[in-house]
Tab-separated table of C-alpha atoms in Angstrom:
chain	number	residue	atom	x	y	z
Q	1	MET	CA	16.952	121.122	30.592
Q	2	GLN	CA	16.281	120.885	26.870
Q	3	GLU	CA	19.348	121.396	24.611
Q	4	GLY	CA	19.509	124.818	23.054
Q	5	VAL	CA	17.158	126.321	25.637
Q	6	ALA	CA	18.444	128.691	28.286
Q	7	LEU	CA	16.898	130.721	31.081
Q	8	ASN	CA	18.212	134.074	32.247
Q	9	TYR	CA	17.156	135.545	35.526
Q	10	THR	CA	17.528	139.179	36.572
Q	11	VAL	CA	17.355	139.564	40.302
Q	12	ARG	CA	17.246	143.106	41.697
Q	13	HIS	CA	18.473	143.570	45.217
Q	14	PRO	CA	18.769	146.889	47.062
Q	15	ILE	CA	22.468	147.828	47.332
Q	16	GLY	CA	22.161	150.237	50.275
Q	17	VAL	CA	22.118	154.017	50.326
Q	18	VAL	CA	22.197	155.814	46.939
Q	19	GLY	CA	23.485	159.410	46.452
Q	20	CYS	CA	21.585	161.447	43.849
Q	21	ILE	CA	22.956	164.770	42.690
Q	22	SER	CA	20.928	166.696	40.127
Q	23	PRO	CA	21.415	169.937	38.095
Q	24	TRP	CA	19.471	173.141	38.073
Q	25	ASN	CA	17.969	173.172	34.520
Q	26	LEU	CA	15.189	170.576	35.087
Q	27	PRO	CA	15.006	170.653	38.886
Q	28	LEU	CA	12.022	168.360	39.532
Q	29	TYR	CA	12.201	166.102	36.495
Q	30	LEU	CA	15.836	165.023	36.835
Q	31	PHE	CA	15.608	164.920	40.625
Q	32	THR	CA	12.670	162.453	40.686
Q	33	TRP	CA	14.123	160.602	37.723
Q	34	LYS	CA	17.039	159.571	40.000
Q	35	ILE	CA	15.244	159.177	43.236
Q	36	ALA	CA	12.194	157.055	42.142
Q	37	PRO	CA	14.111	154.042	40.719
Q	38	ALA	CA	16.380	153.831	43.720
Q	39	LEU	CA	13.336	153.860	46.104
Q	40	ALA	CA	11.503	151.378	43.941
Q	41	VAL	CA	14.192	148.702	44.346
Q	42	GLY	CA	14.420	149.242	48.102
Q	43	CYS	CA	17.289	151.667	48.530
Q	44	CYS	CA	17.359	154.673	50.815
Q	45	VAL	CA	18.425	157.909	49.125
Q	46	VAL	CA	20.475	160.960	50.021
Q	47	ALA	CA	19.612	163.489	47.376
Q	48	LYS	CA	21.222	166.849	46.680
Q	49	PRO	CA	19.510	169.345	44.378
Q	50	SER	CA	21.364	172.168	42.737
Q	51	GLU	CA	22.029	175.029	45.155
Q	52	ILE	CA	20.650	177.318	42.498
Q	53	THR	CA	17.170	175.695	42.453
Q	54	PRO	CA	16.473	174.362	46.022
Q	55	ALA	CA	12.780	175.306	46.287
Q	56	THR	CA	11.526	172.476	44.126
Q	57	ALA	CA	13.332	169.835	46.192
Q	58	PHE	CA	12.025	171.352	49.396
Q	59	LEU	CA	8.436	171.206	48.079
Q	60	LEU	CA	8.995	167.537	47.030
Q	61	SER	CA	10.157	166.710	50.568
Q	62	GLU	CA	6.994	168.223	51.993
Q	63	LEU	CA	4.851	166.074	49.550
Q	64	CYS	CA	6.793	162.985	50.436
Q	65	MET	CA	6.173	163.508	54.185
Q	66	GLU	CA	2.492	164.227	53.452
Q	67	ALA	CA	2.319	160.989	51.469
Q	68	GLY	CA	3.653	158.999	54.411
Q	69	LEU	CA	7.140	158.145	53.200
Q	70	PRO	CA	8.976	156.863	56.348
Q	71	ALA	CA	11.578	159.121	57.860
Q	72	GLY	CA	15.058	158.408	56.632
Q	73	VAL	CA	14.090	156.767	53.389
Q	74	LEU	CA	14.540	159.921	51.314
Q	75	ASN	CA	16.975	162.520	52.722
Q	76	ILE	CA	17.129	165.741	50.777
Q	77	VAL	CA	20.196	167.825	51.727
Q	78	HIS	CA	21.005	171.309	50.502
Q	79	GLY	CA	24.377	172.777	49.858
Q	80	THR	CA	27.161	173.400	47.350
Q	81	GLY	CA	28.884	170.787	45.209
Q	82	PRO	CA	32.325	171.137	46.931
Q	83	GLY	CA	30.723	170.866	50.332
Q	84	CYS	CA	27.582	168.794	50.368
Q	85	GLY	CA	28.076	166.976	47.021
Q	86	GLN	CA	31.600	166.041	47.862
Q	87	ALA	CA	30.542	164.661	51.210
Q	88	ILE	CA	27.896	162.426	49.552
Q	89	VAL	CA	30.422	161.090	46.984
Q	90	GLU	CA	33.108	160.451	49.614
Q	91	HIS	CA	30.851	158.826	52.262
Q	92	PRO	CA	31.712	155.141	52.666
Q	93	GLY	CA	28.135	154.295	53.591
Q	94	ILE	CA	26.813	155.490	50.213
Q	95	LYS	CA	27.173	152.598	47.718
Q	96	ALA	CA	26.075	154.222	44.417
Q	97	ILE	CA	26.110	157.700	42.977
Q	98	SER	CA	23.835	159.122	40.254
Q	99	PHE	CA	25.002	162.462	38.865
Q	100	THR	CA	23.851	164.707	36.162
Q	101	GLY	CA	25.903	167.747	35.364
Q	102	GLY	CA	29.121	169.020	33.801
Q	103	THR	CA	31.851	166.782	32.395
Q	104	ALA	CA	34.621	168.274	34.613
Q	105	THR	CA	32.570	167.644	37.757
Q	106	GLY	CA	31.784	164.135	36.555
Q	107	ARG	CA	35.428	163.424	36.007
Q	108	HIS	CA	36.096	164.548	39.620
Q	109	LEU	CA	33.258	162.390	40.958
Q	110	ALA	CA	34.658	159.304	39.100
Q	111	ARG	CA	38.124	159.850	40.465
Q	112	THR	CA	36.720	160.111	43.994
Q	113	ALA	CA	34.225	157.175	43.774
Q	114	ALA	CA	36.152	154.628	41.686
Q	115	PRO	CA	38.726	153.673	44.369
Q	116	MET	CA	35.785	152.985	46.661
Q	117	PHE	CA	34.195	150.693	44.052
Q	118	LYS	CA	30.932	152.616	44.133
Q	119	LYS	CA	28.452	152.101	41.353
Q	120	LEU	CA	28.278	155.238	39.193
Q	121	SER	CA	25.782	156.650	36.805
Q	122	LEU	CA	27.087	159.811	35.142
Q	123	GLU	CA	25.006	161.769	32.683
Q	124	LEU	CA	27.391	164.502	31.600
Q	125	GLY	CA	27.212	167.592	29.342
Q	126	GLY	CA	26.428	167.090	25.737
Q	127	LYS	CA	25.467	170.061	23.555
Q	128	ASN	CA	25.880	168.088	20.383
Q	129	PRO	CA	25.596	169.523	16.852
Q	130	ASN	CA	22.584	169.134	14.553
Q	131	LEU	CA	23.510	167.555	11.209
Q	132	VAL	CA	21.427	168.576	8.215
Q	133	PHE	CA	21.964	166.705	4.949
Q	134	ALA	CA	20.934	167.688	1.457
Q	135	ASP	CA	18.280	164.952	1.141
Q	136	CYS	CA	16.419	166.097	4.267
Q	137	ASP	CA	12.785	167.242	4.605
Q	138	LEU	CA	13.828	170.888	4.898
Q	139	ALA	CA	10.741	172.039	6.832
Q	140	ALA	CA	11.097	169.159	9.313
Q	141	ALA	CA	14.883	169.816	9.689
Q	142	VAL	CA	14.266	173.518	10.447
Q	143	ALA	CA	11.461	172.766	12.871
Q	144	THR	CA	13.590	170.185	14.700
Q	145	SER	CA	16.606	172.446	14.832
Q	146	ILE	CA	14.522	175.375	16.181
Q	147	ARG	CA	13.150	173.112	18.941
Q	148	SER	CA	16.528	171.642	19.780
Q	149	SER	CA	18.182	175.064	19.857
Q	150	PHE	CA	15.643	176.909	22.024
Q	151	ALA	CA	13.619	174.375	24.073
Q	152	ASN	CA	13.965	175.427	27.697
Q	153	GLN	CA	16.085	178.344	26.479
Q	154	GLY	CA	18.659	175.812	25.179
Q	155	GLN	CA	19.369	174.726	28.792
Q	156	ILE	CA	19.118	170.984	28.111
Q	157	CYS	CA	22.179	168.856	27.690
Q	158	LEU	CA	20.879	167.263	24.528
Q	159	CYS	CA	20.006	170.610	22.883
Q	160	GLY	CA	22.034	171.457	19.803
Q	161	SER	CA	24.307	174.443	20.076
Q	162	ARG	CA	25.826	174.107	16.631
Q	163	ILE	CA	24.344	173.250	13.178
Q	164	PHE	CA	26.316	171.619	10.364
Q	165	ILE	CA	24.474	171.966	7.081
Q	166	GLU	CA	25.409	170.192	3.833
Q	167	ARG	CA	26.290	172.865	1.224
Q	168	PRO	CA	23.388	172.310	-1.280
Q	169	VAL	CA	20.705	173.175	1.312
Q	170	TYR	CA	22.794	175.647	3.381
Q	171	GLU	CA	21.326	178.912	2.120
Q	172	ALA	CA	17.731	177.665	2.094
Q	173	PHE	CA	18.037	176.195	5.636
Q	174	LYS	CA	19.833	179.263	6.971
Q	175	ALA	CA	17.219	181.671	5.605
Q	176	GLU	CA	14.328	179.673	6.984
Q	177	PHE	CA	16.013	179.025	10.383
Q	178	LEU	CA	16.836	182.678	10.859
Q	179	GLN	CA	13.315	183.758	9.896
Q	180	GLN	CA	11.789	181.434	12.484
Q	181	ALA	CA	14.401	182.273	15.116
Q	182	ARG	CA	13.843	186.011	14.796
Q	183	GLY	CA	10.095	185.774	15.219
Q	184	PRO	CA	7.772	188.538	14.023
Q	185	LYS	CA	9.005	191.328	16.283
Q	186	ASP	CA	12.787	190.643	16.232
Q	187	ARG	CA	14.578	193.061	13.903
Q	188	ARG	CA	18.163	191.838	14.303
Q	189	PRO	CA	20.295	191.758	11.105
Q	190	ALA	CA	20.213	188.466	9.225
Q	191	GLY	CA	22.842	186.076	10.607
Q	192	ALA	CA	23.107	187.686	14.066
Q	193	GLY	CA	23.220	185.545	17.139
Q	194	HIS	CA	23.651	182.013	15.790
Q	195	GLN	CA	26.536	180.154	14.094
Q	196	THR	CA	25.949	177.860	11.116
Q	197	ARG	CA	28.495	176.179	8.996
Q	198	GLY	CA	28.132	174.767	5.443
Q	199	LEU	CA	29.600	171.251	4.878
Q	200	GLY	CA	31.126	170.433	1.576
């Protein structure tokens, strides 16, 4: 081997059965986002959709059977978190857990799975603020904030639920944001329904 030259190898081996638990707000997107990589590396999957949005997962199971996926490779189970989800996390035969959902539930999953040395992937609640600075492109900042506030009715973990605005552009941003948020038919009073805060 030549001095100063190194080789790195990444070897991917299936680890066994993977438990995938997904939320209700993007029922097909997040469900398949978890399942596909696990299947691609050779793992079998036990997947639980949200009990609020079971139909998408059921239709996916029908498509997988129609496509010829062998029985037992993808197992979609329906039920509540405390019943079905807890059983997946606790089962000693499930070697990894992928969960998207609330922080409190993620904390509980971590407490359950950690003593069993399971691999964990936790994508937990966000709802971070948008930060708008005085040197911004105001039109772009408003457009981005409108999208991040209302895309999918705001039911995405990376949507902004608060906006912090630097004081020099506060009034201009607020006026334009509210005008776009109201839309042409909305006659709510200015300032209703959304919290903004000026930063000093």
